[in-house]
Every structure is written in C-alpha cells, then in structure tokens.
GROMACS .gro file of C-alpha atoms in nm:
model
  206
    1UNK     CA    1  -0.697  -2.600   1.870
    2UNK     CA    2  -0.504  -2.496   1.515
    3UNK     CA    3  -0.472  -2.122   1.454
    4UNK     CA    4  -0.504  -2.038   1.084
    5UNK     CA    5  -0.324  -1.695   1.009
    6UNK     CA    6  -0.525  -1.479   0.744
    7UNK     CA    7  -0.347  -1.184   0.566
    8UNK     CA    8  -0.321  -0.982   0.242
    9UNK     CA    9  -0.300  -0.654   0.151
   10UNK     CA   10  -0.557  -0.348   0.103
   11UNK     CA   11  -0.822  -0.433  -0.108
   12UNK     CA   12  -0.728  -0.796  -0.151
   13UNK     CA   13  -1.034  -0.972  -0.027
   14UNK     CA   14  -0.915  -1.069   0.344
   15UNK     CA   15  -1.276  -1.061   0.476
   16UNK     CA   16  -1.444  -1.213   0.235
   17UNK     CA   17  -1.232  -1.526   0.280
   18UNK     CA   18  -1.295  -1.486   0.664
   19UNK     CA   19  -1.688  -1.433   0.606
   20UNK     CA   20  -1.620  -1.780   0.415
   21UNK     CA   21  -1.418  -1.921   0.706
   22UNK     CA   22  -1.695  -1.803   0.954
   23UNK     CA   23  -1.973  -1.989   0.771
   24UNK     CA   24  -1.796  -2.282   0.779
   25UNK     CA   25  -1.791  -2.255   1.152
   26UNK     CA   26  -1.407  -2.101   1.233
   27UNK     CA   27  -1.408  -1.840   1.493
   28UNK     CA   28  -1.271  -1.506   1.335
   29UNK     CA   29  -1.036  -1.302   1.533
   30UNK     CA   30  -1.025  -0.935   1.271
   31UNK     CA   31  -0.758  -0.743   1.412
   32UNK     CA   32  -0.877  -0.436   1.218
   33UNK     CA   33  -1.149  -0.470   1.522
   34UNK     CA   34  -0.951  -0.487   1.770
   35UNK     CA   35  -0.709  -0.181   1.687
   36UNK     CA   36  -1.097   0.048   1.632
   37UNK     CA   37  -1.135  -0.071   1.984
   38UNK     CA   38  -0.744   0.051   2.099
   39UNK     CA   39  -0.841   0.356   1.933
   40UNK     CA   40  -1.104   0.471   2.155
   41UNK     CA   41  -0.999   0.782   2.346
   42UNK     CA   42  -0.840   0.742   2.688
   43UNK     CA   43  -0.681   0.394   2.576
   44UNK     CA   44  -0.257   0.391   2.674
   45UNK     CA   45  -0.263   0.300   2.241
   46UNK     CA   46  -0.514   0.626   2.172
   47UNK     CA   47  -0.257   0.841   2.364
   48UNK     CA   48   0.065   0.712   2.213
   49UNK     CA   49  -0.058   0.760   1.868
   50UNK     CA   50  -0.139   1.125   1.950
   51UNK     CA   51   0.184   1.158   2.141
   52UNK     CA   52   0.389   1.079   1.845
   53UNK     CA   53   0.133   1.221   1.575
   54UNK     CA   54  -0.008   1.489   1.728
   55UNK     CA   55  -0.360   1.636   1.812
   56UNK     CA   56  -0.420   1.675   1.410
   57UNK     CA   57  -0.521   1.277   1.470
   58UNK     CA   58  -0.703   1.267   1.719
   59UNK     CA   59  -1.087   1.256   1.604
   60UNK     CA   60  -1.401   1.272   1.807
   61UNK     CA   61  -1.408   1.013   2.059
   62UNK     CA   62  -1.119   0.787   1.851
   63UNK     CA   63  -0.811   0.832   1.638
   64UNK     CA   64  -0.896   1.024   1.292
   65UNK     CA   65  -0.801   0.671   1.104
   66UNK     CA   66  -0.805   0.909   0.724
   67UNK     CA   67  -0.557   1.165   0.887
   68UNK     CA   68  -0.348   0.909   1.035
   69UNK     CA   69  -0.330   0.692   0.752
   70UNK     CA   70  -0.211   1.004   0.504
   71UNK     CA   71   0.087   1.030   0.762
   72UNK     CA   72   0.199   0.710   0.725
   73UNK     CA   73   0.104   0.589   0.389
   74UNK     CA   74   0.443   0.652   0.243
   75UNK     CA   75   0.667   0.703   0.519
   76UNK     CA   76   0.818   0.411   0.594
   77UNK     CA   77   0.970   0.562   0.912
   78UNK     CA   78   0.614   0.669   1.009
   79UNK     CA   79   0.422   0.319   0.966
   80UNK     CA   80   0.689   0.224   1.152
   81UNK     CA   81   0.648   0.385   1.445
   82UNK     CA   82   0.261   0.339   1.446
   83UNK     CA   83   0.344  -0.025   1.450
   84UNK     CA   84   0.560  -0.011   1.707
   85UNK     CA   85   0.250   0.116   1.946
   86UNK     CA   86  -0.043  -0.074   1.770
   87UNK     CA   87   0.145  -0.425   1.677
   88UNK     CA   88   0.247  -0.512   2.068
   89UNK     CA   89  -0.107  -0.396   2.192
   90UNK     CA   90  -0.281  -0.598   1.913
   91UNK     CA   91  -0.089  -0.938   2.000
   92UNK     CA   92  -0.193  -0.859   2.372
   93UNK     CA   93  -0.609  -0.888   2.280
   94UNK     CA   94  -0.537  -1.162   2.046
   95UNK     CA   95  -0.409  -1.355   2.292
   96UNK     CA   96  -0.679  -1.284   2.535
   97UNK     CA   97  -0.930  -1.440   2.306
   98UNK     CA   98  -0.714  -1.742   2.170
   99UNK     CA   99  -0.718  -1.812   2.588
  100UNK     CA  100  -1.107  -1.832   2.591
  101UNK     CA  101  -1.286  -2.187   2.540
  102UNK     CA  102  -1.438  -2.238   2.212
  103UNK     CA  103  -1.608  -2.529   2.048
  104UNK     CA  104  -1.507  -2.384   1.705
  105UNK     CA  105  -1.305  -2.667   1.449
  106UNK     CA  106  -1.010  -2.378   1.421
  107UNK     CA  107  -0.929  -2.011   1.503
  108UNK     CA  108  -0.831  -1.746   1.228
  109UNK     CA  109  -0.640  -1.441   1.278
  110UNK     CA  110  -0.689  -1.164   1.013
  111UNK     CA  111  -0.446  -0.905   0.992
  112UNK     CA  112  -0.357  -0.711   0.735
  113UNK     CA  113   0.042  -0.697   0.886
  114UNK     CA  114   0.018  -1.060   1.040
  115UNK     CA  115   0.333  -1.195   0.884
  116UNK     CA  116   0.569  -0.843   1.044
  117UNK     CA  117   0.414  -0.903   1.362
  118UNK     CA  118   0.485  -1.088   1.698
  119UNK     CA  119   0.122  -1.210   1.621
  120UNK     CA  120   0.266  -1.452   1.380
  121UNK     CA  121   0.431  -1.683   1.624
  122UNK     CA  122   0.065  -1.813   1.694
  123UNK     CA  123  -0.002  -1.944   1.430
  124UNK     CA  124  -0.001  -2.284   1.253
  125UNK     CA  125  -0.075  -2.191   0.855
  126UNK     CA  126  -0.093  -1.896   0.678
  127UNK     CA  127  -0.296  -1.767   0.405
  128UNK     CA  128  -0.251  -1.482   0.178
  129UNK     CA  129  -0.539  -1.377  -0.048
  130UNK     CA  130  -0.419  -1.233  -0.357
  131UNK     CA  131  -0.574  -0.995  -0.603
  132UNK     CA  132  -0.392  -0.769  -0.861
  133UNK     CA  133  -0.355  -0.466  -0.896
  134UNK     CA  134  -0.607  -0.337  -1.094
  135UNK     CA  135  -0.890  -0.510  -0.903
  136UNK     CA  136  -0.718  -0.355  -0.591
  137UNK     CA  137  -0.763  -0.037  -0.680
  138UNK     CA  138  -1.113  -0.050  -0.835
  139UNK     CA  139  -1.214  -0.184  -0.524
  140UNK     CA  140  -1.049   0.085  -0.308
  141UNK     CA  141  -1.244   0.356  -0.526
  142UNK     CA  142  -1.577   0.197  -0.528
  143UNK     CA  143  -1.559   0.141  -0.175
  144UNK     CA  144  -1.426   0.375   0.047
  145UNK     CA  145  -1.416   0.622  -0.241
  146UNK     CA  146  -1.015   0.705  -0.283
  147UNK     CA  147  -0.878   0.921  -0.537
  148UNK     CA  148  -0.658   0.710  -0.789
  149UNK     CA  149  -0.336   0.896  -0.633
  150UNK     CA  150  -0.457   0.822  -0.275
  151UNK     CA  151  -0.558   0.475  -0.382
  152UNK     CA  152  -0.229   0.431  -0.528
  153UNK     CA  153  -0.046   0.539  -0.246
  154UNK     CA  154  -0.204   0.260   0.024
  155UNK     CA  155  -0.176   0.019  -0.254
  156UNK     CA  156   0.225   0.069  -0.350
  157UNK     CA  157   0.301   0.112   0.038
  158UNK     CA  158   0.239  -0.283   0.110
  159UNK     CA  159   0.495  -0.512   0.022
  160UNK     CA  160   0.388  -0.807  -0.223
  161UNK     CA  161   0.250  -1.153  -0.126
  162UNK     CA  162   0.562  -1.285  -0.248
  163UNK     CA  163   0.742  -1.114   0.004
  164UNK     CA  164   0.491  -1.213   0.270
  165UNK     CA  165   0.573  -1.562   0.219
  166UNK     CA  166   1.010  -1.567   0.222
  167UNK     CA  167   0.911  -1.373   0.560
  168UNK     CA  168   0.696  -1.610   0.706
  169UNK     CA  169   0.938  -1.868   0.604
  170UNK     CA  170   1.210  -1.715   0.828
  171UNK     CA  171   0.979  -1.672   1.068
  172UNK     CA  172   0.779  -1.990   1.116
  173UNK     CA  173   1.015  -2.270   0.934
  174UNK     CA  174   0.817  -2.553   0.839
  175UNK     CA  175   0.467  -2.396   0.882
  176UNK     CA  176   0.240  -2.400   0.570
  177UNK     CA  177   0.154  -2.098   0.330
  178UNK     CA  178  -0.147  -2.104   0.090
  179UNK     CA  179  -0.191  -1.867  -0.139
  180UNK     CA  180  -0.610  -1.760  -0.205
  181UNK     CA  181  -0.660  -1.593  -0.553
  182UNK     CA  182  -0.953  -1.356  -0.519
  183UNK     CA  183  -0.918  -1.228  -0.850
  184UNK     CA  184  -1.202  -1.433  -1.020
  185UNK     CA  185  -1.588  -1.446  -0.896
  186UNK     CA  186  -1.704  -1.513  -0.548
  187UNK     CA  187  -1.792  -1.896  -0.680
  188UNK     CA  188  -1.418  -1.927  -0.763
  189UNK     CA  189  -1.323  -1.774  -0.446
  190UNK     CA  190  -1.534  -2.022  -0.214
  191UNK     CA  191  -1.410  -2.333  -0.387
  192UNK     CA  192  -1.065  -2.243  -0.291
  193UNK     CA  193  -1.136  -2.183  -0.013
  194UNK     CA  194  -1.333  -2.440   0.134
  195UNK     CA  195  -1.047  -2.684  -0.040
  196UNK     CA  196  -0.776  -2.471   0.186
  197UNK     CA  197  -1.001  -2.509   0.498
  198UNK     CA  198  -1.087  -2.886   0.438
  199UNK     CA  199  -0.683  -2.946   0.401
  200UNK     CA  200  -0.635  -2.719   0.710
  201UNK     CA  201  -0.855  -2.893   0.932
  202UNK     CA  202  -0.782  -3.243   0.833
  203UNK     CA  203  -0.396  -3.242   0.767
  204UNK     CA  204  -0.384  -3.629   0.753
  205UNK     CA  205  -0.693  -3.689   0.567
  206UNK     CA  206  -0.926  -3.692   0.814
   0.00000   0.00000   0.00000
C-alpha cells in the first residue's frame, strides 16, 4: 500500500486536507495524536520531556503543551531537544499502525515536522499545504486565541514550504512533492485536492 506524507506548518490547513483525504476513503495517521497520547503521564516520552524541561511542564495527568511550547517556540536549541525525545517515539507508533491490515486505497501521515523526521523515509509522496501569512495568523487568533506576538512567534519559528521541499529532495530523491494552496475557499481547496489524490492513487492513469 502507498504512504502519502502530509505536512505544513501552523495554521496552514493540514487537517482539513486530511478530513478531505479521509472522506475519500485514505486512512489518516495525525501524529499530533499520537504525541497527546506519548504525553500522558508515566509514558518513558512524558518523563523525558520533564527531565529536560522541568516540573513547570508537567500538567495534570499530561505535559502542559502551552508551557512547553513557550519554551521552545524560539529556541532553536530547545525544539531541538524536544524533537530529539518526541520524533524517535513518534516514528515508533507510526510504524505500528502502517504494520496493521487495512482495506484503505492509501495511508497518510500528517505531521507537522514530517519532512525533519526519520518518519519521512516511509513515505512515497509528499504534500505541503500552503497558506500565507496573514491567513496563518488570523487563523491562529480565531482559533486557539493567540496574542499577535505569541502568534507570531509559532508562525516565524517554522521554516518555509520552500525549504520543506529542497529537504525532502535530499532526503527522498526521486519521490514526488505537491504543493496544496489553502489560501482560497474550502471549494478551491477540495478540487485540489481530490486532483492530488486521484494522481496519487493512480500514478499511471489508472
């Protein structure tokens, strides 16, 4: 079965395009999921976050994901480190569930950091959703309710789609990129990508 990678950065519309891919019958691996799950207390990720963060981030029952992410957001040498524990442990449930049968016509893998990670060796395409940003940043403050600065910060932190691509280029040679603009309407949105998907799933035509 073909993997389809998924990625983009903060605000860009990844799960959108994944609630698009679902409906079309794709099963949707969200590695935001799977790292709320590694950041349950008593997990070995849950106790290396608060090893190398502190107590300040761990929250009731799971990591404080707000305090965490104003450590990082910023600090290169600090987002770093956090994906140094979450990245390897992420990989290792993906790969669980790309082992289990499925009757689905493709997989997708959504992650937000899908290109930097080992995560990206699974894959056979890979699609970046793109929005400016403007709409970015709107979106951030409508809805999880960021400050402009705090908005700003996430936003400026991720490196561009451009960039995405040359590294998935060194890293998978030869494998596809598609880029998804989610700047328009949802209509727009949908018709590119159910042309991507069509293309994905049918490489020679069908």
């Amino acid at each position: 079965m073909r993997v389809l990678g998924l990625t983009g950065n903060i605000a860009s519309g990844k799960s959108t395009v994944a609630e698009i891919l679902a409906s079309q019958g794709a099963t949707v691996i969200d590695a935001d999921r799977l790292v709320h799950g590694l950041y349950r207390a008593g997990t070995p990720t849950f106790e290396a976050i608060v090893d190398r963060f502190g107590t300040e981030v761990a929250g009731r029952g799971e990591i404080d994901r707000p305090a965490l992410g104003d450590m990082v957001f910023g600090d290169p040498d600090a987002m770093a480190a956090l994906e140094a524990i979450v990245h390897p442990a992420v990989a290792a449930e993906i790969r669980k569930l790309l082992r289990q049968p499925s009757g689905a016509p493709a997989r997708v893998i959504e992650a937000i950091k899908l290109v930097e990670s080992e995560t990206v060796s699974l894959i056979d395409e890979l699609w970046i959703v793109t929005a400016s940003r403007d709409a970015r940043l709107k979106r951030l403050a409508e809805s999880r309710g960021l400050e402009s600065v705090e908005a700003a910060k996430r936003v400026d932190s991720q490196s561009s789609a451009a960039a995405k691509a040359r590294l998935f280029e060194r890293r998978r040679p030869g494998a596809p990129v598609v880029l998804i603009d989610n700047d328009g309407g949802l209509d727009r949105t949908r018709d590119a990508v159910l042309a991507a998907w069509r293309a994905f799933i049918e490489p020679d035509g069908g």
